[in-house]
């Protein structure tokens, strides 16, 4: 059976290539996401069927052959259309590594991250290239050095291809006031703290109800959802670094492991067990 024909969500990672991660879903009817964001830049391609794609307040319907691109921390969600089957690939790329690549390609003036403005593409060349890269990453006969070279070559091609549309992304939401930006920075650093909406509102100098409205307007989600999203990102990072699920839950501030598992599945559209399990063993079970 082809690696890309697996029935369950598959995640490929290699500790020797920590800057890239691949997700494979062949039938996404049961894969439903709540609005969320990733710490990495991410790229997806619809390999079969069609789905909805919500990205920073914009709504699309995408189908086989479509490519989607998401900046780090920009809110999005993809979900099935009327329970119709759909399959997709997702590539998650470390933003610092990608910024250096873009700098070396002459696409940035300095090797620091700059958001890109390209949301969608229907390039058949990039689409087939993505599928070939996915097959290569999943192929145990291809060496790590070869995979590293293929990742860099493909992403170089993607960056150059979308550079005209991606020179500079307009921020998806109106610029937040300094007090809201300060609160968001605080939540980034204290996402595991139990903070009431009243406490956050007082810190921002707003009423609780007004804080919820304006925070969602500027950041795409409520303060509580923003905080939970950051905590799940910490849990994912811990799992990628080899932590057991119980330890990852604690690292993300969840002392109730079933609660961590429920929230993780809602935002990642996979269980922590599916995310942590080595790809080789899961492929053997297909």
mmCIF file with all atom_site columns, C-alpha atoms in Angstrom, residues 6-11 23-36 38 46 50-53 76-90 92 264-271 274 282:
data_model
loop_
_atom_site.group_PDB
_atom_site.id
_atom_site.type_symbol
_atom_site.label_atom_id
_atom_site.label_alt_id
_atom_site.label_comp_id
_atom_site.label_asym_id
_atom_site.label_entity_id
_atom_site.label_seq_id
_atom_site.pdbx_PDB_ins_code
_atom_site.Cartn_x
_atom_site.Cartn_y
_atom_site.Cartn_z
_atom_site.occupancy
_atom_site.B_iso_or_equiv
_atom_site.pdbx_formal_charge
_atom_site.auth_seq_id
_atom_site.auth_comp_id
_atom_site.auth_asym_id
_atom_site.auth_atom_id
_atom_site.pdbx_PDB_model_num
ATOM 1  C CA . UNK A 1 6   ? -3.191  5.537  4.965  1.00 0.00 ? 6   UNK A CA 1
ATOM 2  C CA . UNK A 1 7   ? -6.661  5.742  6.472  1.00 0.00 ? 7   UNK A CA 1
ATOM 3  C CA . UNK A 1 8   ? -5.614  7.481  9.716  1.00 0.00 ? 8   UNK A CA 1
ATOM 4  C CA . UNK A 1 9   ? -3.804  10.832 10.051 1.00 0.00 ? 9   UNK A CA 1
ATOM 5  C CA . UNK A 1 10  ? -0.066  10.256 9.741  1.00 0.00 ? 10  UNK A CA 1
ATOM 6  C CA . UNK A 1 11  ? 2.696   12.527 10.979 1.00 0.00 ? 11  UNK A CA 1
ATOM 7  C CA . UNK A 1 23  ? 0.951   15.457 7.944  1.00 0.00 ? 23  UNK A CA 1
ATOM 8  C CA . UNK A 1 24  ? -0.943  13.058 5.652  1.00 0.00 ? 24  UNK A CA 1
ATOM 9  C CA . UNK A 1 25  ? -4.736  12.566 5.633  1.00 0.00 ? 25  UNK A CA 1
ATOM 10 C CA . UNK A 1 26  ? -6.400  10.445 2.961  1.00 0.00 ? 26  UNK A CA 1
ATOM 11 C CA . UNK A 1 27  ? -10.023 10.782 4.158  1.00 0.00 ? 27  UNK A CA 1
ATOM 12 C CA . UNK A 1 28  ? -10.743 13.915 6.153  1.00 0.00 ? 28  UNK A CA 1
ATOM 13 C CA . UNK A 1 29  ? -14.471 13.493 6.735  1.00 0.00 ? 29  UNK A CA 1
ATOM 14 C CA . UNK A 1 30  ? -13.781 12.969 10.440 1.00 0.00 ? 30  UNK A CA 1
ATOM 15 C CA . UNK A 1 31  ? -11.077 15.638 10.559 1.00 0.00 ? 31  UNK A CA 1
ATOM 16 C CA . UNK A 1 32  ? -12.616 18.838 11.928 1.00 0.00 ? 32  UNK A CA 1
ATOM 17 C CA . UNK A 1 33  ? -10.655 21.791 13.246 1.00 0.00 ? 33  UNK A CA 1
ATOM 18 C CA . UNK A 1 34  ? -11.646 24.584 15.548 1.00 0.00 ? 34  UNK A CA 1
ATOM 19 C CA . UNK A 1 35  ? -10.051 27.924 14.599 1.00 0.00 ? 35  UNK A CA 1
ATOM 20 C CA . UNK A 1 36  ? -6.367  27.713 15.522 1.00 0.00 ? 36  UNK A CA 1
ATOM 21 C CA . UNK A 1 38  ? 0.543   27.213 14.175 1.00 0.00 ? 38  UNK A CA 1
ATOM 22 C CA . UNK A 1 46  ? -5.804  19.132 -1.340 1.00 0.00 ? 46  UNK A CA 1
ATOM 23 C CA . UNK A 1 50  ? -12.915 19.419 -1.514 1.00 0.00 ? 50  UNK A CA 1
ATOM 24 C CA . UNK A 1 51  ? -13.134 21.296 1.764  1.00 0.00 ? 51  UNK A CA 1
ATOM 25 C CA . UNK A 1 52  ? -13.681 24.699 3.283  1.00 0.00 ? 52  UNK A CA 1
ATOM 26 C CA . UNK A 1 53  ? -10.709 26.891 4.140  1.00 0.00 ? 53  UNK A CA 1
ATOM 27 C CA . UNK A 1 76  ? -7.389  29.370 10.175 1.00 0.00 ? 76  UNK A CA 1
ATOM 28 C CA . UNK A 1 77  ? -9.471  26.178 9.931  1.00 0.00 ? 77  UNK A CA 1
ATOM 29 C CA . UNK A 1 78  ? -10.153 23.555 7.252  1.00 0.00 ? 78  UNK A CA 1
ATOM 30 C CA . UNK A 1 79  ? -13.200 21.321 7.430  1.00 0.00 ? 79  UNK A CA 1
ATOM 31 C CA . UNK A 1 80  ? -15.119 18.875 5.203  1.00 0.00 ? 80  UNK A CA 1
ATOM 32 C CA . UNK A 1 81  ? -17.999 19.960 2.965  1.00 0.00 ? 81  UNK A CA 1
ATOM 33 C CA . UNK A 1 82  ? -21.253 18.147 3.808  1.00 0.00 ? 82  UNK A CA 1
ATOM 34 C CA . UNK A 1 83  ? -19.402 15.039 5.017  1.00 0.00 ? 83  UNK A CA 1
ATOM 35 C CA . UNK A 1 84  ? -17.811 14.578 1.598  1.00 0.00 ? 84  UNK A CA 1
ATOM 36 C CA . UNK A 1 85  ? -14.442 12.777 1.519  1.00 0.00 ? 85  UNK A CA 1
ATOM 37 C CA . UNK A 1 86  ? -11.304 14.831 1.048  1.00 0.00 ? 86  UNK A CA 1
ATOM 38 C CA . UNK A 1 87  ? -7.605  14.197 1.416  1.00 0.00 ? 87  UNK A CA 1
ATOM 39 C CA . UNK A 1 88  ? -4.701  16.533 1.969  1.00 0.00 ? 88  UNK A CA 1
ATOM 40 C CA . UNK A 1 89  ? -1.034  16.969 2.808  1.00 0.00 ? 89  UNK A CA 1
ATOM 41 C CA . UNK A 1 90  ? 0.327   19.572 5.212  1.00 0.00 ? 90  UNK A CA 1
ATOM 42 C CA . UNK A 1 92  ? 4.913   22.675 8.646  1.00 0.00 ? 92  UNK A CA 1
ATOM 43 C CA . UNK A 1 264 ? -5.592  18.745 21.527 1.00 0.00 ? 264 UNK A CA 1
ATOM 44 C CA . UNK A 1 265 ? -7.928  16.808 19.235 1.00 0.00 ? 265 UNK A CA 1
ATOM 45 C CA . UNK A 1 266 ? -10.205 19.830 18.778 1.00 0.00 ? 266 UNK A CA 1
ATOM 46 C CA . UNK A 1 267 ? -7.334  22.082 17.633 1.00 0.00 ? 267 UNK A CA 1
ATOM 47 C CA . UNK A 1 268 ? -4.971  19.601 15.973 1.00 0.00 ? 268 UNK A CA 1
ATOM 48 C CA . UNK A 1 269 ? -7.690  17.302 14.560 1.00 0.00 ? 269 UNK A CA 1
ATOM 49 C CA . UNK A 1 270 ? -5.723  14.296 15.803 1.00 0.00 ? 270 UNK A CA 1
ATOM 50 C CA . UNK A 1 271 ? -5.280  12.690 19.193 1.00 0.00 ? 271 UNK A CA 1
ATOM 51 C CA . UNK A 1 274 ? -1.776  9.750  16.781 1.00 0.00 ? 274 UNK A CA 1
ATOM 52 C CA . UNK A 1 282 ? 1.594   3.229  12.155 1.00 0.00 ? 282 UNK A CA 1
#
